[in-house]
Tab-separated table of C-alpha atoms and ligand atoms in Angstrom:
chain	number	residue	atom	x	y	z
A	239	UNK	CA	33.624	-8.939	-13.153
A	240	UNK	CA	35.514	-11.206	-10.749
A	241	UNK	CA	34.730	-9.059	-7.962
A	242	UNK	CA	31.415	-11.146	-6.819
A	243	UNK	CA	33.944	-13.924	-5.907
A	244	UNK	CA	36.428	-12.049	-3.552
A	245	UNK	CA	33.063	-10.242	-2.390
A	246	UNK	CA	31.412	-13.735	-1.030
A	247	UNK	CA	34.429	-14.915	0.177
A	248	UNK	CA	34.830	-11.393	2.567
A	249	UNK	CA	31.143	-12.683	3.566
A	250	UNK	CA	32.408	-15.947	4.466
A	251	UNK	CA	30.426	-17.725	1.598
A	252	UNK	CA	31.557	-20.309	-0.395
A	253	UNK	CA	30.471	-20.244	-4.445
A	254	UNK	CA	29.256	-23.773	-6.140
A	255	UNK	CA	30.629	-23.703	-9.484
A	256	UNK	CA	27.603	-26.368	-10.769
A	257	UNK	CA	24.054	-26.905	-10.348
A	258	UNK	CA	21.031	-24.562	-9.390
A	259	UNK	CA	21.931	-20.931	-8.060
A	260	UNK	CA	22.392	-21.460	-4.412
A	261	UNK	CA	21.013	-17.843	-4.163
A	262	UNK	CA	18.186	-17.884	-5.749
A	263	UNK	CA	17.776	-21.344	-7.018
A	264	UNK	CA	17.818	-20.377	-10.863
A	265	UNK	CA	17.533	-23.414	-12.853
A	266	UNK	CA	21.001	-23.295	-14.252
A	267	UNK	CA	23.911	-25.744	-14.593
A	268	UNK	CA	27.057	-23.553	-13.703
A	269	UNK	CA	25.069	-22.050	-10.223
A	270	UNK	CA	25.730	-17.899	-9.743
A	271	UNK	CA	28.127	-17.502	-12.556
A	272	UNK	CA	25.679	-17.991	-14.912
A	273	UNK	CA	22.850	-16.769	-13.058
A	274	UNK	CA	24.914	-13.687	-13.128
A	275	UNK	CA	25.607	-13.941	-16.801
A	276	UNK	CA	21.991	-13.545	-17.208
A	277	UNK	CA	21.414	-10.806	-15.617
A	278	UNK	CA	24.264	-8.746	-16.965
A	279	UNK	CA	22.916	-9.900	-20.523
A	280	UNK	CA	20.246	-7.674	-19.288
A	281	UNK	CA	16.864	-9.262	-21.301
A	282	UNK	CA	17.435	-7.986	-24.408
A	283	UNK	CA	13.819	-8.431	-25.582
A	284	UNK	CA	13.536	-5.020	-24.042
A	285	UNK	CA	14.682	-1.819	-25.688
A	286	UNK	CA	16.382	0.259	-23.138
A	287	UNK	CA	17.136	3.089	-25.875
A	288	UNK	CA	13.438	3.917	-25.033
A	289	UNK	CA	13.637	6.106	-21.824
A	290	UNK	CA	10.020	4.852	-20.493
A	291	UNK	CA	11.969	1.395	-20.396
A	292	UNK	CA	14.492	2.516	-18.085
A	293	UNK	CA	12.390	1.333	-15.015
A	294	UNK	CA	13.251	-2.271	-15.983
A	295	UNK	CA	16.466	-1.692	-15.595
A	296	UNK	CA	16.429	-0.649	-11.954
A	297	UNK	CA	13.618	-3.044	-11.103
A	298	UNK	CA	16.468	-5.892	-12.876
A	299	UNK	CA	19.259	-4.758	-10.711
A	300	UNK	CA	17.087	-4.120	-7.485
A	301	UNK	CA	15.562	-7.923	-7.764
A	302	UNK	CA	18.607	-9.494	-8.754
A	303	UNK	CA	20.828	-7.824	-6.178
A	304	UNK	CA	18.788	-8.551	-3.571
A	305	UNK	CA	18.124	-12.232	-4.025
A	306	UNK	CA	22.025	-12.244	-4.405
A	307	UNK	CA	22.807	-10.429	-1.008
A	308	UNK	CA	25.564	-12.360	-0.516
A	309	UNK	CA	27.579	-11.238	-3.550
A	310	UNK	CA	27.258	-7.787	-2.502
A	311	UNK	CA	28.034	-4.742	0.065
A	312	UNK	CA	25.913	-4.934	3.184
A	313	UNK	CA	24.672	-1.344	2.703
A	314	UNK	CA	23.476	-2.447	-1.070
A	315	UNK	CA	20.487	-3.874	0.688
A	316	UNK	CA	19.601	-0.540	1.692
A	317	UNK	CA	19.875	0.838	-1.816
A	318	UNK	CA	18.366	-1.762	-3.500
A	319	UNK	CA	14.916	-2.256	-0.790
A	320	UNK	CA	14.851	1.331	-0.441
A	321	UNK	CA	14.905	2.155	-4.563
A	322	UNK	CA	12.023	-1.039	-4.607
A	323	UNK	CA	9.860	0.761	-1.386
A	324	UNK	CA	10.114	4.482	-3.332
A	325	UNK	CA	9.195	3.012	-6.995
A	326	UNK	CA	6.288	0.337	-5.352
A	327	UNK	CA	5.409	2.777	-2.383
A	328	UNK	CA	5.227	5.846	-3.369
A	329	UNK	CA	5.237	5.577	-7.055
A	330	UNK	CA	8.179	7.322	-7.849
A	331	UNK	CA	8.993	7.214	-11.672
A	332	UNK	CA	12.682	6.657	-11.088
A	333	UNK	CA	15.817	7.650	-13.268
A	334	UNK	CA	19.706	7.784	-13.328
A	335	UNK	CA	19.524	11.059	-11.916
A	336	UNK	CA	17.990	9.951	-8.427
A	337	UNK	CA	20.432	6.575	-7.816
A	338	UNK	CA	23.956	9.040	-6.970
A	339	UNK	CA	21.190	10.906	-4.854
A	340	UNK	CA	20.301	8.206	-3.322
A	341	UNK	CA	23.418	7.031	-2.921
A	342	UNK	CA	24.722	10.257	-1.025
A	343	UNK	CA	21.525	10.138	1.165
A	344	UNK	CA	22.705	6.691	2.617
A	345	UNK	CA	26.400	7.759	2.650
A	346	UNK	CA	25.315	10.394	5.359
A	347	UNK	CA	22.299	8.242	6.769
A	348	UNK	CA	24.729	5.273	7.995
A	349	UNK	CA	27.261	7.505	9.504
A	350	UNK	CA	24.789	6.942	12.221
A	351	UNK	CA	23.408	3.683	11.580
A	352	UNK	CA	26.780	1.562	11.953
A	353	UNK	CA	24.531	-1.112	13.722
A	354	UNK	CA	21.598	-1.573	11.538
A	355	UNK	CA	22.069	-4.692	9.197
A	356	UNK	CA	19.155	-6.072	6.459
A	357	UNK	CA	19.691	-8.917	7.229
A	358	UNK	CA	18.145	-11.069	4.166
A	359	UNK	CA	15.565	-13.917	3.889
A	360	UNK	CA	16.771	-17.295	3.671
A	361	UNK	CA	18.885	-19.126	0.928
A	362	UNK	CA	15.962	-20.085	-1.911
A	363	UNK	CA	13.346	-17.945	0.253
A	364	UNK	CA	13.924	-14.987	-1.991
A	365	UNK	CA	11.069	-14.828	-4.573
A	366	UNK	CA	9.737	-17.688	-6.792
A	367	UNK	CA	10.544	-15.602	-9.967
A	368	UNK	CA	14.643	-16.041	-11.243
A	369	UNK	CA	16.834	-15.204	-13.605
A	370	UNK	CA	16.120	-18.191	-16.178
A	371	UNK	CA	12.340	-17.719	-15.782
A	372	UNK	CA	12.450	-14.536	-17.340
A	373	UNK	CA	15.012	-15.655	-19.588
A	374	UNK	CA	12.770	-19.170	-20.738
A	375	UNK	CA	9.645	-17.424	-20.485
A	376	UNK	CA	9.680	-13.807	-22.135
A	377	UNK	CA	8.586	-14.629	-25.849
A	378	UNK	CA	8.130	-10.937	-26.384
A	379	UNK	CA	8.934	-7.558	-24.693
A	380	UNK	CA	5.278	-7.308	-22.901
A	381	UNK	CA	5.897	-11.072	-21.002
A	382	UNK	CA	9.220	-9.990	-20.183
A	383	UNK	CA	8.212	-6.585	-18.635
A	384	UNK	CA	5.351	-8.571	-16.517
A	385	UNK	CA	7.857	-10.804	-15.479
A	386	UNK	CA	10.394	-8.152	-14.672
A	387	UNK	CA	7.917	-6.399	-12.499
A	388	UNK	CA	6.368	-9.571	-10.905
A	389	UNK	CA	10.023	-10.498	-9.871
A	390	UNK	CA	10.993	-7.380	-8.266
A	391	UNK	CA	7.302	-7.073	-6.199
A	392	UNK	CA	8.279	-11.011	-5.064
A	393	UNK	CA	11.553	-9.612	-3.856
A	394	UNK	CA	10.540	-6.942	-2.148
A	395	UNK	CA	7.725	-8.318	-0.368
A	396	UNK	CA	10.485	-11.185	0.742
A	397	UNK	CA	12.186	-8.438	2.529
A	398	UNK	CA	9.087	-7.390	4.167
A	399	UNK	CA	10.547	-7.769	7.538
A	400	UNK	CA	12.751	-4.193	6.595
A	401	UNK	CA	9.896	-2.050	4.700
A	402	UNK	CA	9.347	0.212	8.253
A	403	UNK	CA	13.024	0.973	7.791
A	404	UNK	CA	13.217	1.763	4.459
A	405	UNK	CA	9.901	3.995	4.600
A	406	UNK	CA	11.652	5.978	7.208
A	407	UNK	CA	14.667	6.099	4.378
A	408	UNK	CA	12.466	7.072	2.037
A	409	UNK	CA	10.686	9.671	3.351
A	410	UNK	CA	13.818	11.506	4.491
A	411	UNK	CA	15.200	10.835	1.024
A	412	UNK	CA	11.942	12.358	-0.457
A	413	UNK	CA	12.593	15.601	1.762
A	414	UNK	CA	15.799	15.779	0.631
A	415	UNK	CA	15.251	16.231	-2.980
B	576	ZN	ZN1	20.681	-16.569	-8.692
């Protein structure tokens, strides 16, 4: 799991090893590595054996990836905004069936989009909701679900500048399938 490291520095970003997340601003003490530890703890209060739970899973990786941009593919904005607008939007109960579908949708959609970047929200400007607030604040598996789904509505509404291109994403993935 190195591969966030080599991944900023391709995006010209330099890590700091100590402090708050300089993503997200995550109260931690060792900045994105353990904001990152966090997340792929995955909030255990939640039992992901339970197939209605799966949700939280995508809404985790959706918010966390994009308040994290940096550590990331450019075209994992698309994913990620475009998973957030189908689920939020158009109320799509999603599951690990649709992601390689929507994975091959985007593989064919930005043949022809070379040009179009996401470009994200500022540093800290990414949703008041982090990684340590769900993992100080869920006492129990309801909190954490209602914090789980208040962080990934934040998020997407911080990218709110994109949601025209995503819709049109979505609606051609949606004819697709
Ligand atoms: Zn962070």
């Amino acid at each position: 799991m190195q591969d966030y490291i080599d991944l900023a520095e391709k995006n010209g970003v330099t890590l700091i090893d100590i402090g708050k997340c300089q993503f997200c601003g995550a109260n931690t003490q060792r900045g994105i590595h353990e904001c990152l530890e966090i997340f792929n703890l995955g909030f255990q209060e939640i039992d992901f054996s339970n197939f209605e739970n799966h949700i939280y899973r995508f809404l985790i990786v959706d918010a966390h990836t994009l308040q994290h941009p940096e550590i990331h593919g450019r075209w994992n904005n698309h994913f990620h905004l475009s998973r957030l607008h189908l689920i939020f939007e158009y109320g799509i109960k999603w599951t690990y069936e649709l992601s390689p579908k929507l994975s091959d949708y985007l593989n064919k959609y930005k043949v022809h989009k070379q040009d179009e970047y996401l470009t994200p929200p500022e540093l800290l400007k990414r949703g008041n909701i982090t990684t340590t607030d769900i993992k100080e604040k869920s006492t129990n598996e309801t909190d954490c679900k209602d914090l789980i789904k208040n962080w990934a509505l934040e998020v997407y509404e911080k990218w709110s500048v994109h949601h025209d291109i995503v819709d049109d994403i979505a609606k051609g993935f949606l004819n697709k399938i």
